[in-house]
Every structure is written in structure tokens, then in C-alpha cells.
Amino acid sequence: MTRIRSLTIEARQEAREAIAELRAVLARAGIQLPSLGEDWQGSFTGAVLVELGRARPAVVREITQLLHEALAARAEQGS
């Protein structure tokens, strides 16, 4: 194991958990990002990033709509 990989093991685990959570939420909305995963380049810099991946414009619009609806619901609850 490289030194950077050993130093970032907790951050990499956090990234994997965040990816799993996002994948699960998107799945509940019927949305899939096939390239969602851990950014492999992070192992060179020590920064652990999440690669949201490539998506068709229609999928991006679905995610945007989902976020709009969630923000509207949040605003309603706060009123």
C-alpha cells in the first residue's frame, strides 16, 4: 500500500459511504449515475474526491428537478 493510500484510508471510506448514500437516494428517485464513484486521481494528491460521473442531459435535469422539489419542501416546512 502506498503512503498516500494509507494516510487517506479514513477519507476514502467516508467517500465510499457518501457515494453509497447518494446512489441510494438517487435510486429511490429512479435516477442512476453509472459513473458515480471515487475519484481515482485523488490518490496522487492525497485529496479524496467523489466523481459524480458523466450523465445525459435528461438525467441532470431529473436531478435538478429533484433538488428543486426538495428545496421547496424544506422551505414549506420552515414557514
JSON list of N, CA, C and O in Angstrom, two decimals, residues 8-55:
[
{"chain": "A", "resi": 8, "resn": "THR", "atom": "N", "xyz": [-4.84, 8.20, 3.71]},
{"chain": "A", "resi": 8, "resn": "THR", "atom": "CA", "xyz": [-6.19, 8.65, 3.35]},
{"chain": "A", "resi": 8, "resn": "THR", "atom": "C", "xyz": [-7.24, 7.56, 3.52]},
{"chain": "A", "resi": 8, "resn": "THR", "atom": "O", "xyz": [-8.35, 7.70, 3.01]},
{"chain": "A", "resi": 9, "resn": "ILE", "atom": "N", "xyz": [-6.93, 6.53, 4.25]},
{"chain": "A", "resi": 9, "resn": "ILE", "atom": "CA", "xyz": [-7.86, 5.39, 4.36]},
{"chain": "A", "resi": 9, "resn": "ILE", "atom": "C", "xyz": [-9.21, 5.82, 4.94]},
{"chain": "A", "resi": 9, "resn": "ILE", "atom": "O", "xyz": [-10.27, 5.40, 4.46]},
{"chain": "A", "resi": 10, "resn": "GLU", "atom": "N", "xyz": [-9.22, 6.69, 5.96]},
{"chain": "A", "resi": 10, "resn": "GLU", "atom": "CA", "xyz": [-10.49, 7.13, 6.55]},
{"chain": "A", "resi": 10, "resn": "GLU", "atom": "C", "xyz": [-11.25, 8.02, 5.58]},
{"chain": "A", "resi": 10, "resn": "GLU", "atom": "O", "xyz": [-12.48, 7.89, 5.46]},
{"chain": "A", "resi": 11, "resn": "ALA", "atom": "N", "xyz": [-10.54, 8.91, 4.89]},
{"chain": "A", "resi": 11, "resn": "ALA", "atom": "CA", "xyz": [-11.20, 9.80, 3.93]},
{"chain": "A", "resi": 11, "resn": "ALA", "atom": "C", "xyz": [-11.78, 8.99, 2.77]},
{"chain": "A", "resi": 11, "resn": "ALA", "atom": "O", "xyz": [-12.86, 9.31, 2.26]},
{"chain": "A", "resi": 12, "resn": "ARG", "atom": "N", "xyz": [-11.09, 7.95, 2.36]},
{"chain": "A", "resi": 12, "resn": "ARG", "atom": "CA", "xyz": [-11.58, 7.11, 1.28]},
{"chain": "A", "resi": 12, "resn": "ARG", "atom": "C", "xyz": [-12.84, 6.35, 1.72]},
{"chain": "A", "resi": 12, "resn": "ARG", "atom": "O", "xyz": [-13.78, 6.20, 0.96]},
{"chain": "A", "resi": 13, "resn": "GLN", "atom": "N", "xyz": [-12.86, 5.91, 2.96]},
{"chain": "A", "resi": 13, "resn": "GLN", "atom": "CA", "xyz": [-14.04, 5.23, 3.50]},
{"chain": "A", "resi": 13, "resn": "GLN", "atom": "C", "xyz": [-15.21, 6.20, 3.56]},
{"chain": "A", "resi": 13, "resn": "GLN", "atom": "O", "xyz": [-16.35, 5.86, 3.21]},
{"chain": "A", "resi": 14, "resn": "GLU", "atom": "N", "xyz": [-14.95, 7.45, 3.99]},
{"chain": "A", "resi": 14, "resn": "GLU", "atom": "CA", "xyz": [-16.00, 8.46, 4.03]},
{"chain": "A", "resi": 14, "resn": "GLU", "atom": "C", "xyz": [-16.55, 8.72, 2.63]},
{"chain": "A", "resi": 14, "resn": "GLU", "atom": "O", "xyz": [-17.77, 8.85, 2.44]},
{"chain": "A", "resi": 15, "resn": "ALA", "atom": "N", "xyz": [-15.67, 8.77, 1.64]},
{"chain": "A", "resi": 15, "resn": "ALA", "atom": "CA", "xyz": [-16.11, 8.97, 0.26]},
{"chain": "A", "resi": 15, "resn": "ALA", "atom": "C", "xyz": [-16.98, 7.81, -0.20]},
{"chain": "A", "resi": 15, "resn": "ALA", "atom": "O", "xyz": [-18.02, 8.02, -0.82]},
{"chain": "A", "resi": 16, "resn": "ARG", "atom": "N", "xyz": [-16.57, 6.58, 0.10]},
{"chain": "A", "resi": 16, "resn": "ARG", "atom": "CA", "xyz": [-17.37, 5.41, -0.30]},
{"chain": "A", "resi": 16, "resn": "ARG", "atom": "C", "xyz": [-18.75, 5.43, 0.36]},
{"chain": "A", "resi": 16, "resn": "ARG", "atom": "O", "xyz": [-19.76, 5.10, -0.27]},
{"chain": "A", "resi": 17, "resn": "GLU", "atom": "N", "xyz": [-18.81, 5.85, 1.63]},
{"chain": "A", "resi": 17, "resn": "GLU", "atom": "CA", "xyz": [-20.10, 5.93, 2.32]},
{"chain": "A", "resi": 17, "resn": "GLU", "atom": "C", "xyz": [-20.98, 7.02, 1.70]},
{"chain": "A", "resi": 17, "resn": "GLU", "atom": "O", "xyz": [-22.19, 6.81, 1.51]},
{"chain": "A", "resi": 18, "resn": "ALA", "atom": "N", "xyz": [-20.38, 8.17, 1.38]},
{"chain": "A", "resi": 18, "resn": "ALA", "atom": "CA", "xyz": [-21.14, 9.26, 0.75]},
{"chain": "A", "resi": 18, "resn": "ALA", "atom": "C", "xyz": [-21.67, 8.82, -0.61]},
{"chain": "A", "resi": 18, "resn": "ALA", "atom": "O", "xyz": [-22.81, 9.13, -0.98]},
{"chain": "A", "resi": 19, "resn": "ILE", "atom": "N", "xyz": [-20.86, 8.09, -1.36]},
{"chain": "A", "resi": 19, "resn": "ILE", "atom": "CA", "xyz": [-21.27, 7.57, -2.67]},
{"chain": "A", "resi": 19, "resn": "ILE", "atom": "C", "xyz": [-22.45, 6.62, -2.51]},
{"chain": "A", "resi": 19, "resn": "ILE", "atom": "O", "xyz": [-23.44, 6.70, -3.25]},
{"chain": "A", "resi": 20, "resn": "ALA", "atom": "N", "xyz": [-22.36, 5.73, -1.54]},
{"chain": "A", "resi": 20, "resn": "ALA", "atom": "CA", "xyz": [-23.44, 4.77, -1.31]},
{"chain": "A", "resi": 20, "resn": "ALA", "atom": "C", "xyz": [-24.74, 5.49, -0.93]},
{"chain": "A", "resi": 20, "resn": "ALA", "atom": "O", "xyz": [-25.82, 5.13, -1.40]},
{"chain": "A", "resi": 21, "resn": "GLU", "atom": "N", "xyz": [-24.63, 6.52, -0.08]},
{"chain": "A", "resi": 21, "resn": "GLU", "atom": "CA", "xyz": [-25.82, 7.27, 0.32]},
{"chain": "A", "resi": 21, "resn": "GLU", "atom": "C", "xyz": [-26.44, 7.99, -0.87]},
{"chain": "A", "resi": 21, "resn": "GLU", "atom": "O", "xyz": [-27.66, 7.96, -1.05]},
{"chain": "A", "resi": 22, "resn": "LEU", "atom": "N", "xyz": [-25.60, 8.64, -1.68]},
{"chain": "A", "resi": 22, "resn": "LEU", "atom": "CA", "xyz": [-26.12, 9.36, -2.85]},
{"chain": "A", "resi": 22, "resn": "LEU", "atom": "C", "xyz": [-26.74, 8.39, -3.84]},
{"chain": "A", "resi": 22, "resn": "LEU", "atom": "O", "xyz": [-27.83, 8.63, -4.36]},
{"chain": "A", "resi": 23, "resn": "ARG", "atom": "N", "xyz": [-26.07, 7.27, -4.08]},
{"chain": "A", "resi": 23, "resn": "ARG", "atom": "CA", "xyz": [-26.60, 6.26, -5.00]},
{"chain": "A", "resi": 23, "resn": "ARG", "atom": "C", "xyz": [-27.98, 5.77, -4.52]},
{"chain": "A", "resi": 23, "resn": "ARG", "atom": "O", "xyz": [-28.90, 5.61, -5.31]},
{"chain": "A", "resi": 24, "resn": "ALA", "atom": "N", "xyz": [-28.12, 5.56, -3.22]},
{"chain": "A", "resi": 24, "resn": "ALA", "atom": "CA", "xyz": [-29.39, 5.07, -2.66]},
{"chain": "A", "resi": 24, "resn": "ALA", "atom": "C", "xyz": [-30.50, 6.10, -2.82]},
{"chain": "A", "resi": 24, "resn": "ALA", "atom": "O", "xyz": [-31.63, 5.76, -3.20]},
{"chain": "A", "resi": 25, "resn": "VAL", "atom": "N", "xyz": [-30.20, 7.37, -2.55]},
{"chain": "A", "resi": 25, "resn": "VAL", "atom": "CA", "xyz": [-31.21, 8.43, -2.68]},
{"chain": "A", "resi": 25, "resn": "VAL", "atom": "C", "xyz": [-31.62, 8.58, -4.13]},
{"chain": "A", "resi": 25, "resn": "VAL", "atom": "O", "xyz": [-32.81, 8.69, -4.45]},
{"chain": "A", "resi": 26, "resn": "LEU", "atom": "N", "xyz": [-30.66, 8.60, -5.02]},
{"chain": "A", "resi": 26, "resn": "LEU", "atom": "CA", "xyz": [-30.98, 8.72, -6.44]},
{"chain": "A", "resi": 26, "resn": "LEU", "atom": "C", "xyz": [-31.79, 7.52, -6.92]},
{"chain": "A", "resi": 26, "resn": "LEU", "atom": "O", "xyz": [-32.72, 7.67, -7.72]},
{"chain": "A", "resi": 27, "resn": "ALA", "atom": "N", "xyz": [-31.47, 6.34, -6.43]},
{"chain": "A", "resi": 27, "resn": "ALA", "atom": "CA", "xyz": [-32.21, 5.13, -6.82]},
{"chain": "A", "resi": 27, "resn": "ALA", "atom": "C", "xyz": [-33.68, 5.24, -6.38]},
{"chain": "A", "resi": 27, "resn": "ALA", "atom": "O", "xyz": [-34.58, 4.83, -7.11]},
{"chain": "A", "resi": 28, "resn": "ARG", "atom": "N", "xyz": [-33.91, 5.80, -5.20]},
{"chain": "A", "resi": 28, "resn": "ARG", "atom": "CA", "xyz": [-35.30, 5.99, -4.73]},
{"chain": "A", "resi": 28, "resn": "ARG", "atom": "C", "xyz": [-36.07, 6.90, -5.67]},
{"chain": "A", "resi": 28, "resn": "ARG", "atom": "O", "xyz": [-37.28, 6.77, -5.81]},
{"chain": "A", "resi": 29, "resn": "ALA", "atom": "N", "xyz": [-35.36, 7.81, -6.34]},
{"chain": "A", "resi": 29, "resn": "ALA", "atom": "CA", "xyz": [-35.99, 8.73, -7.29]},
{"chain": "A", "resi": 29, "resn": "ALA", "atom": "C", "xyz": [-35.97, 8.16, -8.70]},
{"chain": "A", "resi": 29, "resn": "ALA", "atom": "O", "xyz": [-36.41, 8.82, -9.64]},
{"chain": "A", "resi": 30, "resn": "GLY", "atom": "N", "xyz": [-35.44, 6.95, -8.86]},
{"chain": "A", "resi": 30, "resn": "GLY", "atom": "CA", "xyz": [-35.37, 6.33, -10.18]},
{"chain": "A", "resi": 30, "resn": "GLY", "atom": "C", "xyz": [-34.27, 6.89, -11.06]},
{"chain": "A", "resi": 30, "resn": "GLY", "atom": "O", "xyz": [-34.35, 6.82, -12.27]},
{"chain": "A", "resi": 31, "resn": "ILE", "atom": "N", "xyz": [-33.23, 7.44, -10.43]},
{"chain": "A", "resi": 31, "resn": "ILE", "atom": "CA", "xyz": [-32.13, 8.06, -11.17]},
{"chain": "A", "resi": 31, "resn": "ILE", "atom": "C", "xyz": [-30.86, 7.27, -10.92]},
{"chain": "A", "resi": 31, "resn": "ILE", "atom": "O", "xyz": [-30.57, 6.86, -9.79]},
{"chain": "A", "resi": 32, "resn": "GLN", "atom": "N", "xyz": [-30.09, 7.07, -11.98]},
{"chain": "A", "resi": 32, "resn": "GLN", "atom": "CA", "xyz": [-28.82, 6.35, -11.85]},
{"chain": "A", "resi": 32, "resn": "GLN", "atom": "C", "xyz": [-27.70, 7.15, -12.53]},
{"chain": "A", "resi": 32, "resn": "GLN", "atom": "O", "xyz": [-27.86, 7.62, -13.65]},
{"chain": "A", "resi": 33, "resn": "LEU", "atom": "N", "xyz": [-26.59, 7.30, -11.83]},
{"chain": "A", "resi": 33, "resn": "LEU", "atom": "CA", "xyz": [-25.38, 7.88, -12.40]},
{"chain": "A", "resi": 33, "resn": "LEU", "atom": "C", "xyz": [-24.38, 6.74, -12.54]},
{"chain": "A", "resi": 33, "resn": "LEU", "atom": "O", "xyz": [-23.74, 6.35, -11.56]},
{"chain": "A", "resi": 34, "resn": "PRO", "atom": "N", "xyz": [-24.23, 6.18, -13.73]},
{"chain": "A", "resi": 34, "resn": "PRO", "atom": "CA", "xyz": [-23.38, 5.00, -13.90]},
{"chain": "A", "resi": 34, "resn": "PRO", "atom": "C", "xyz": [-21.92, 5.20, -13.54]},
{"chain": "A", "resi": 34, "resn": "PRO", "atom": "O", "xyz": [-21.24, 4.28, -13.13]},
{"chain": "A", "resi": 35, "resn": "SER", "atom": "N", "xyz": [-21.43, 6.44, -13.67]},
{"chain": "A", "resi": 35, "resn": "SER", "atom": "CA", "xyz": [-20.01, 6.68, -13.41]},
{"chain": "A", "resi": 35, "resn": "SER", "atom": "C", "xyz": [-19.75, 7.19, -12.00]},
{"chain": "A", "resi": 35, "resn": "SER", "atom": "O", "xyz": [-18.63, 7.59, -11.69]},
{"chain": "A", "resi": 36, "resn": "LEU", "atom": "N", "xyz": [-20.76, 7.21, -11.14]},
{"chain": "A", "resi": 36, "resn": "LEU", "atom": "CA", "xyz": [-20.59, 7.67, -9.77]},
{"chain": "A", "resi": 36, "resn": "LEU", "atom": "C", "xyz": [-19.56, 6.79, -9.07]},
{"chain": "A", "resi": 36, "resn": "LEU", "atom": "O", "xyz": [-19.68, 5.57, -9.08]},
{"chain": "A", "resi": 37, "resn": "GLY", "atom": "N", "xyz": [-18.55, 7.39, -8.49]},
{"chain": "A", "resi": 37, "resn": "GLY", "atom": "CA", "xyz": [-17.54, 6.61, -7.81]},
{"chain": "A", "resi": 37, "resn": "GLY", "atom": "C", "xyz": [-16.46, 7.48, -7.19]},
{"chain": "A", "resi": 37, "resn": "GLY", "atom": "O", "xyz": [-16.51, 8.70, -7.23]},
{"chain": "A", "resi": 38, "resn": "GLU", "atom": "N", "xyz": [-15.49, 6.83, -6.63]},
{"chain": "A", "resi": 38, "resn": "GLU", "atom": "CA", "xyz": [-14.36, 7.51, -6.01]},
{"chain": "A", "resi": 38, "resn": "GLU", "atom": "C", "xyz": [-13.42, 8.01, -7.11]},
{"chain": "A", "resi": 38, "resn": "GLU", "atom": "O", "xyz": [-13.16, 7.31, -8.07]},
{"chain": "A", "resi": 39, "resn": "ASP", "atom": "N", "xyz": [-12.95, 9.23, -6.95]},
{"chain": "A", "resi": 39, "resn": "ASP", "atom": "CA", "xyz": [-12.05, 9.83, -7.93]},
{"chain": "A", "resi": 39, "resn": "ASP", "atom": "C", "xyz": [-10.68, 9.19, -7.79]},
{"chain": "A", "resi": 39, "resn": "ASP", "atom": "O", "xyz": [-9.99, 9.37, -6.80]},
{"chain": "A", "resi": 40, "resn": "TRP", "atom": "N", "xyz": [-10.29, 8.43, -8.77]},
{"chain": "A", "resi": 40, "resn": "TRP", "atom": "CA", "xyz": [-9.01, 7.72, -8.72]},
{"chain": "A", "resi": 40, "resn": "TRP", "atom": "C", "xyz": [-7.83, 8.67, -8.67]},
{"chain": "A", "resi": 40, "resn": "TRP", "atom": "O", "xyz": [-6.77, 8.33, -8.16]},
{"chain": "A", "resi": 41, "resn": "GLN", "atom": "N", "xyz": [-7.95, 9.88, -9.20]},
{"chain": "A", "resi": 41, "resn": "GLN", "atom": "CA", "xyz": [-6.84, 10.82, -9.20]},
{"chain": "A", "resi": 41, "resn": "GLN", "atom": "C", "xyz": [-6.52, 11.33, -7.81]},
{"chain": "A", "resi": 41, "resn": "GLN", "atom": "O", "xyz": [-5.43, 11.83, -7.57]},
{"chain": "A", "resi": 42, "resn": "GLY", "atom": "N", "xyz": [-7.47, 11.22, -6.90]},
{"chain": "A", "resi": 42, "resn": "GLY", "atom": "CA", "xyz": [-7.23, 11.66, -5.53]},
{"chain": "A", "resi": 42, "resn": "GLY", "atom": "C", "xyz": [-6.06, 10.95, -4.89]},
{"chain": "A", "resi": 42, "resn": "GLY", "atom": "O", "xyz": [-5.42, 11.48, -3.99]},
{"chain": "A", "resi": 43, "resn": "SER", "atom": "N", "xyz": [-5.76, 9.75, -5.35]},
{"chain": "A", "resi": 43, "resn": "SER", "atom": "CA", "xyz": [-4.66, 9.01, -4.75]},
{"chain": "A", "resi": 43, "resn": "SER", "atom": "C", "xyz": [-3.31, 9.65, -5.05]},
{"chain": "A", "resi": 43, "resn": "SER", "atom": "O", "xyz": [-2.33, 9.39, -4.38]},
{"chain": "A", "resi": 44, "resn": "PHE", "atom": "N", "xyz": [-3.24, 10.51, -6.07]},
{"chain": "A", "resi": 44, "resn": "PHE", "atom": "CA", "xyz": [-1.98, 11.18, -6.40]},
{"chain": "A", "resi": 44, "resn": "PHE", "atom": "C", "xyz": [-1.76, 12.43, -5.55]},
{"chain": "A", "resi": 44, "resn": "PHE", "atom": "O", "xyz": [-0.63, 12.80, -5.28]},
{"chain": "A", "resi": 45, "resn": "THR", "atom": "N", "xyz": [-2.83, 13.09, -5.15]},
{"chain": "A", "resi": 45, "resn": "THR", "atom": "CA", "xyz": [-2.72, 14.36, -4.42]},
{"chain": "A", "resi": 45, "resn": "THR", "atom": "C", "xyz": [-2.94, 14.21, -2.92]},
{"chain": "A", "resi": 45, "resn": "THR", "atom": "O", "xyz": [-2.60, 15.11, -2.16]},
{"chain": "A", "resi": 46, "resn": "GLY", "atom": "N", "xyz": [-3.55, 13.14, -2.51]},
{"chain": "A", "resi": 46, "resn": "GLY", "atom": "CA", "xyz": [-3.92, 12.98, -1.12]},
{"chain": "A", "resi": 46, "resn": "GLY", "atom": "C", "xyz": [-5.33, 13.46, -0.83]},
{"chain": "A", "resi": 46, "resn": "GLY", "atom": "O", "xyz": [-5.88, 13.18, 0.22]},
{"chain": "A", "resi": 47, "resn": "ALA", "atom": "N", "xyz": [-5.92, 14.20, -1.77]},
{"chain": "A", "resi": 47, "resn": "ALA", "atom": "CA", "xyz": [-7.30, 14.65, -1.61]},
{"chain": "A", "resi": 47, "resn": "ALA", "atom": "C", "xyz": [-8.23, 13.53, -2.09]},
{"chain": "A", "resi": 47, "resn": "ALA", "atom": "O", "xyz": [-8.00, 12.96, -3.15]},
{"chain": "A", "resi": 48, "resn": "VAL", "atom": "N", "xyz": [-9.22, 13.22, -1.31]},
{"chain": "A", "resi": 48, "resn": "VAL", "atom": "CA", "xyz": [-10.18, 12.19, -1.69]},
{"chain": "A", "resi": 48, "resn": "VAL", "atom": "C", "xyz": [-11.43, 12.88, -2.19]},
{"chain": "A", "resi": 48, "resn": "VAL", "atom": "O", "xyz": [-12.06, 13.65, -1.47]},
{"chain": "A", "resi": 49, "resn": "LEU", "atom": "N", "xyz": [-11.77, 12.63, -3.44]},
{"chain": "A", "resi": 49, "resn": "LEU", "atom": "CA", "xyz": [-12.90, 13.28, -4.08]},
{"chain": "A", "resi": 49, "resn": "LEU", "atom": "C", "xyz": [-13.91, 12.25, -4.56]},
{"chain": "A", "resi": 49, "resn": "LEU", "atom": "O", "xyz": [-13.57, 11.08, -4.72]},
{"chain": "A", "resi": 50, "resn": "VAL", "atom": "N", "xyz": [-15.12, 12.71, -4.81]},
{"chain": "A", "resi": 50, "resn": "VAL", "atom": "CA", "xyz": [-16.16, 11.86, -5.37]},
{"chain": "A", "resi": 50, "resn": "VAL", "atom": "C", "xyz": [-16.37, 12.30, -6.82]},
{"chain": "A", "resi": 50, "resn": "VAL", "atom": "O", "xyz": [-16.59, 13.47, -7.10]},
{"chain": "A", "resi": 51, "resn": "GLU", "atom": "N", "xyz": [-16.30, 11.35, -7.72]},
{"chain": "A", "resi": 51, "resn": "GLU", "atom": "CA", "xyz": [-16.54, 11.60, -9.14]},
{"chain": "A", "resi": 51, "resn": "GLU", "atom": "C", "xyz": [-18.02, 11.37, -9.39]},
{"chain": "A", "resi": 51, "resn": "GLU", "atom": "O", "xyz": [-18.51, 10.26, -9.24]},
{"chain": "A", "resi": 52, "resn": "LEU", "atom": "N", "xyz": [-18.73, 12.44, -9.72]},
{"chain": "A", "resi": 52, "resn": "LEU", "atom": "CA", "xyz": [-20.16, 12.30, -9.99]},
{"chain": "A", "resi": 52, "resn": "LEU", "atom": "C", "xyz": [-20.42, 11.67, -11.34]},
{"chain": "A", "resi": 52, "resn": "LEU", "atom": "O", "xyz": [-21.48, 11.12, -11.57]},
{"chain": "A", "resi": 53, "resn": "GLY", "atom": "N", "xyz": [-19.45, 11.72, -12.19]},
{"chain": "A", "resi": 53, "resn": "GLY", "atom": "CA", "xyz": [-19.54, 11.00, -13.44]},
{"chain": "A", "resi": 53, "resn": "GLY", "atom": "C", "xyz": [-20.22, 11.76, -14.55]},
{"chain": "A", "resi": 53, "resn": "GLY", "atom": "O", "xyz": [-20.64, 12.89, -14.41]},
{"chain": "A", "resi": 54, "resn": "ARG", "atom": "N", "xyz": [-20.30, 11.08, -15.64]},
{"chain": "A", "resi": 54, "resn": "ARG", "atom": "CA", "xyz": [-20.91, 11.63, -16.83]},
{"chain": "A", "resi": 54, "resn": "ARG", "atom": "C", "xyz": [-22.38, 11.23, -16.84]},
{"chain": "A", "resi": 54, "resn": "ARG", "atom": "O", "xyz": [-22.73, 10.12, -16.47]},
{"chain": "A", "resi": 55, "resn": "ALA", "atom": "N", "xyz": [-23.21, 12.16, -17.26]},
{"chain": "A", "resi": 55, "resn": "ALA", "atom": "CA", "xyz": [-24.64, 11.87, -17.29]},
{"chain": "A", "resi": 55, "resn": "ALA", "atom": "C", "xyz": [-25.27, 12.56, -18.50]},
{"chain": "A", "resi": 55, "resn": "ALA", "atom": "O", "xyz": [-24.83, 13.63, -18.91]}
]
